[in-house]
Structures are given as structure tokens and as C-alpha cells.
Short mmCIF file of C-alpha atoms in Angstrom, two decimals:
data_model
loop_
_atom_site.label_atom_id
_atom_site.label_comp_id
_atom_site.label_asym_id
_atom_site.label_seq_id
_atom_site.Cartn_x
_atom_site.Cartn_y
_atom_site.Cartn_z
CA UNK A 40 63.83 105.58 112.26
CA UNK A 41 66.74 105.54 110.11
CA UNK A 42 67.61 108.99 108.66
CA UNK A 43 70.43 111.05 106.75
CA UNK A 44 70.57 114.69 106.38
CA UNK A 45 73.37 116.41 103.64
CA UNK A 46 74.58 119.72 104.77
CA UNK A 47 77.15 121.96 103.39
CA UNK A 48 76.00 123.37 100.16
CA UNK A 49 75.45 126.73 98.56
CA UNK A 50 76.66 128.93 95.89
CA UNK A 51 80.02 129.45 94.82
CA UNK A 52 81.97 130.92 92.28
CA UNK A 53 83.91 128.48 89.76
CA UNK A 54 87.18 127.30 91.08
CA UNK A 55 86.14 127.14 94.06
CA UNK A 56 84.99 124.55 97.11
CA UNK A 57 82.74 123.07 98.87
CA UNK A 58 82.24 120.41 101.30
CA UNK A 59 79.38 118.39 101.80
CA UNK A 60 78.66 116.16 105.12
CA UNK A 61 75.43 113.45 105.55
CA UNK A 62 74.84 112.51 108.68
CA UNK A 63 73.03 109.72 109.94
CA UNK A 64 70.36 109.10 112.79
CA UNK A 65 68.64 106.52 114.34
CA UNK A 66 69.64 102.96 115.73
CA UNK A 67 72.25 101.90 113.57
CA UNK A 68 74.17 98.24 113.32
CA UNK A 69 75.91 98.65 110.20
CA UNK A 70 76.69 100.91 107.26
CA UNK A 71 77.60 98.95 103.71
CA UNK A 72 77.94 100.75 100.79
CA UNK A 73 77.64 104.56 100.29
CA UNK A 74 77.52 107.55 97.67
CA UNK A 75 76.97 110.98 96.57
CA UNK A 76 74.66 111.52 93.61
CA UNK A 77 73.47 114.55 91.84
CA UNK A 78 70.58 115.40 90.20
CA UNK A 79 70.57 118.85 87.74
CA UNK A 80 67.28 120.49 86.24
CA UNK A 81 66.19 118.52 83.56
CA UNK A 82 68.50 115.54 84.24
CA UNK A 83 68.67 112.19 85.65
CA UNK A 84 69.75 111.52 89.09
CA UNK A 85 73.88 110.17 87.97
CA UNK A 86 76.03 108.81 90.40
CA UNK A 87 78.94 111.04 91.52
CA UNK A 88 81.03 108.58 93.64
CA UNK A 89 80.74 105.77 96.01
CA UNK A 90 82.81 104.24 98.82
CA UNK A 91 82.45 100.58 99.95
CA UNK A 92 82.78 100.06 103.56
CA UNK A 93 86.70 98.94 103.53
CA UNK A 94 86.95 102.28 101.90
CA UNK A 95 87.00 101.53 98.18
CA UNK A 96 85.93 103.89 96.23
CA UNK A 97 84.96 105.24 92.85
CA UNK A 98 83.89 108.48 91.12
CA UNK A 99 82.51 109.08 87.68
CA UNK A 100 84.76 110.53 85.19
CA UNK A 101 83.59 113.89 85.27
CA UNK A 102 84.65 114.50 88.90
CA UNK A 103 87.70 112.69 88.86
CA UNK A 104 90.90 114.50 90.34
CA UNK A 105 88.15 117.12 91.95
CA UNK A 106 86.04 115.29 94.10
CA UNK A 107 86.96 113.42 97.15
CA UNK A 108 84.26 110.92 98.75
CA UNK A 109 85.48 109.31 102.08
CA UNK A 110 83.19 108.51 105.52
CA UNK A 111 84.01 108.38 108.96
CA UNK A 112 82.93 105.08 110.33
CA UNK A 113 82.75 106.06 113.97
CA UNK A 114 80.85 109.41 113.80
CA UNK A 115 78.77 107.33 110.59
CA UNK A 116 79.16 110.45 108.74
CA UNK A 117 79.91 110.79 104.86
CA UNK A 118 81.38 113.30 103.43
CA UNK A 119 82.21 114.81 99.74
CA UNK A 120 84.97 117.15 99.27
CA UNK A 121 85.01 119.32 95.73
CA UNK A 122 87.39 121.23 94.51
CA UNK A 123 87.66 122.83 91.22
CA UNK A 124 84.00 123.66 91.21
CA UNK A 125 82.32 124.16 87.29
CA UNK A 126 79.04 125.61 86.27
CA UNK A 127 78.49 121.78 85.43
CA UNK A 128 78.43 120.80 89.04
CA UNK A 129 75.32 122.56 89.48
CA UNK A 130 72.81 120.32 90.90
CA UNK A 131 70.61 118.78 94.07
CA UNK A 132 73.41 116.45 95.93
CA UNK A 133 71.81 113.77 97.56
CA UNK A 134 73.72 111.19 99.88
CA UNK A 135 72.22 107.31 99.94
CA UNK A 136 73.73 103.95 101.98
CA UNK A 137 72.61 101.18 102.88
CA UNK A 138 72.28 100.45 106.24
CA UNK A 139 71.55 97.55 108.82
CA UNK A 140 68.93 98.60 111.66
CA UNK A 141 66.26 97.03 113.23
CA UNK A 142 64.31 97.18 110.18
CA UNK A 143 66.62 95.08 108.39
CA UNK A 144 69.16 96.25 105.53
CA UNK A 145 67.71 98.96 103.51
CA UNK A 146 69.04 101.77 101.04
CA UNK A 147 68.22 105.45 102.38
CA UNK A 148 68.43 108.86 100.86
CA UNK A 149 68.78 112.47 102.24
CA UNK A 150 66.41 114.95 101.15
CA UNK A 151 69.80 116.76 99.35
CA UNK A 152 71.39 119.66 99.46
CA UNK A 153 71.61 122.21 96.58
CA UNK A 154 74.86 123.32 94.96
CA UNK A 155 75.39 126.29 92.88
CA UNK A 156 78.21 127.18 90.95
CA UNK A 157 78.37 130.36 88.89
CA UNK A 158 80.22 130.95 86.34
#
């Protein structure tokens, strides 16, 4: 059974950082695509930024210059770096890829990871 787990959020004060990791578990051939998205009260779940498997990647505008996505193929880890934490960061982080196992290729999610930033 295919599973990912985000760690590394919390509460910090604006300006400052955080680092989020999803790790992976379970027989796995192959990771394709993969991304961060948040999801704040009231809101839709929005994409925060994505990274292909040669390492592309892609953030949406509101995190751009803050947030760093990147993954570590070997250890089939993800990671999102952010910097320059606002109030308007505030949300459930959730990490999702789509992976080959035995079961075939299929998109998973973590069960997030909450980040608060105060103001």
C-alpha cells in the first residue's frame, strides 16, 4: 500500500520559515509528477507548485521567489521550502504524485500538514 505522509509544519511568525518533507511508503516503481497544494478555511484546495520528474517545475504566482519545491529521487522524498512566510500562507499543505506500483499508476495524497503563520 502506497502511502505519503507531510511533516514539518507548525506555527510561525511572518518572515519566517518552514520546511515541509512527504515521504513515501510502500513498493514503489516509479514517481511522475508531484506537488504541494494548500487548502485555507473556507477555500479551495489551489495548487502551490509542482515538479515533473526531470525536475521541472512551477509555482503559482503568489509563492513565487518564496517557495522552493524540489524532490529527492533516491530517498522518494518531496520537499517544500518557504521562506518569507505571510498570514496568507495559512493553510492545510497537502503533498500528491503520481506513482507506479503494483497497483498500477495512480495519484496519492497525504493526509497534510497544517501551517500557521501569525501575523
Amino acid at each position: 500500500q502506497v502511502q505519503l505522509v507531510e511533516s514539518g509544519g507548525g506555527l510561525v511568525q511572518a518572515g519566517g520559515s518552514l520546511r515541509l518533507s512527504c515521504a513515501t511508503s510502500g513498493w514503489i516503481l516509479r514517481i511522475s509528477d508531484a506537488g504541494w497544494y494548500r487548502q485555507a478555511p473556507g477555500k479551495q484546495r489551489e495548487l502551490v507548485a509542482d515538479i515533473t520528474s526531470g525536475g521541472s517545475t512551477r509555482y503559482a504566482d503568489s509563492v513565487k521567489g518564496r517557495f522552493t519545491i524540489s524532490r529527492d529521487n533516491a530517498k522518494n522524498t518531496m520537499y517544500l521550502q518557504m521562506n518569507s512566510l505571510k498570514p496568507e500562507d495559512t493553510a492545510v499543505y497537502y503533498c500528491n504524485a503520481q506513482i507506479t506500483s503494483r497497483s498500477g499508476s495512480n495519484s496519492y495524497w497525504g493526509q497534510g500538514t497544517q501551517v500557521t503563520v501569525s501575523s
